[in-house]
Phi, psi and omega in degrees: 000147182203183178258143179230133178282188183297342178288354182273012182301326179295331179294329180298333181278350181251099185306323181294326178274316183301323182292345181267358180271121181282315182224130173268121184238128176264128179254138176250162179293149175286144173286163177305321178294321178294323177299313181295331179278316188276323188300314178297336179274339185292315184208144181303333180299334181262351186302321182253011181290145176295132179306328177295325178289324176296314177298319177301312180297317181295318183286336182266332184215320187279322176052039177077006181268117186293328176297320178295323176297321178296317178296315179298318179300318179301326181276344181264357179277077186250356183093355176292153184295329186206144175287134174221178185292331176297312178296319180298316178299319176299314180296320179303320182293336179276341182278339185290000000 
């Protein structure tokens, strides 16, 4: 049994899959303030990031979507000491 986000609507049409879902959960986008609060706690790569860079990333690619933040995080784990806009622009190009 597990949790399914709003993308699980197709599962509801499949009785064999739908019956295995314990709780249907709808997720909404994070607000800009929630992004600034949650992102540094989400992964160490964001812990020391400049809030302006977090806002830059959110406005250019993540748009409050936590799944998008997870994808972006995977691309920013390069071993650099700190996330900056140069690294973010490179990561954005990998997401397309």
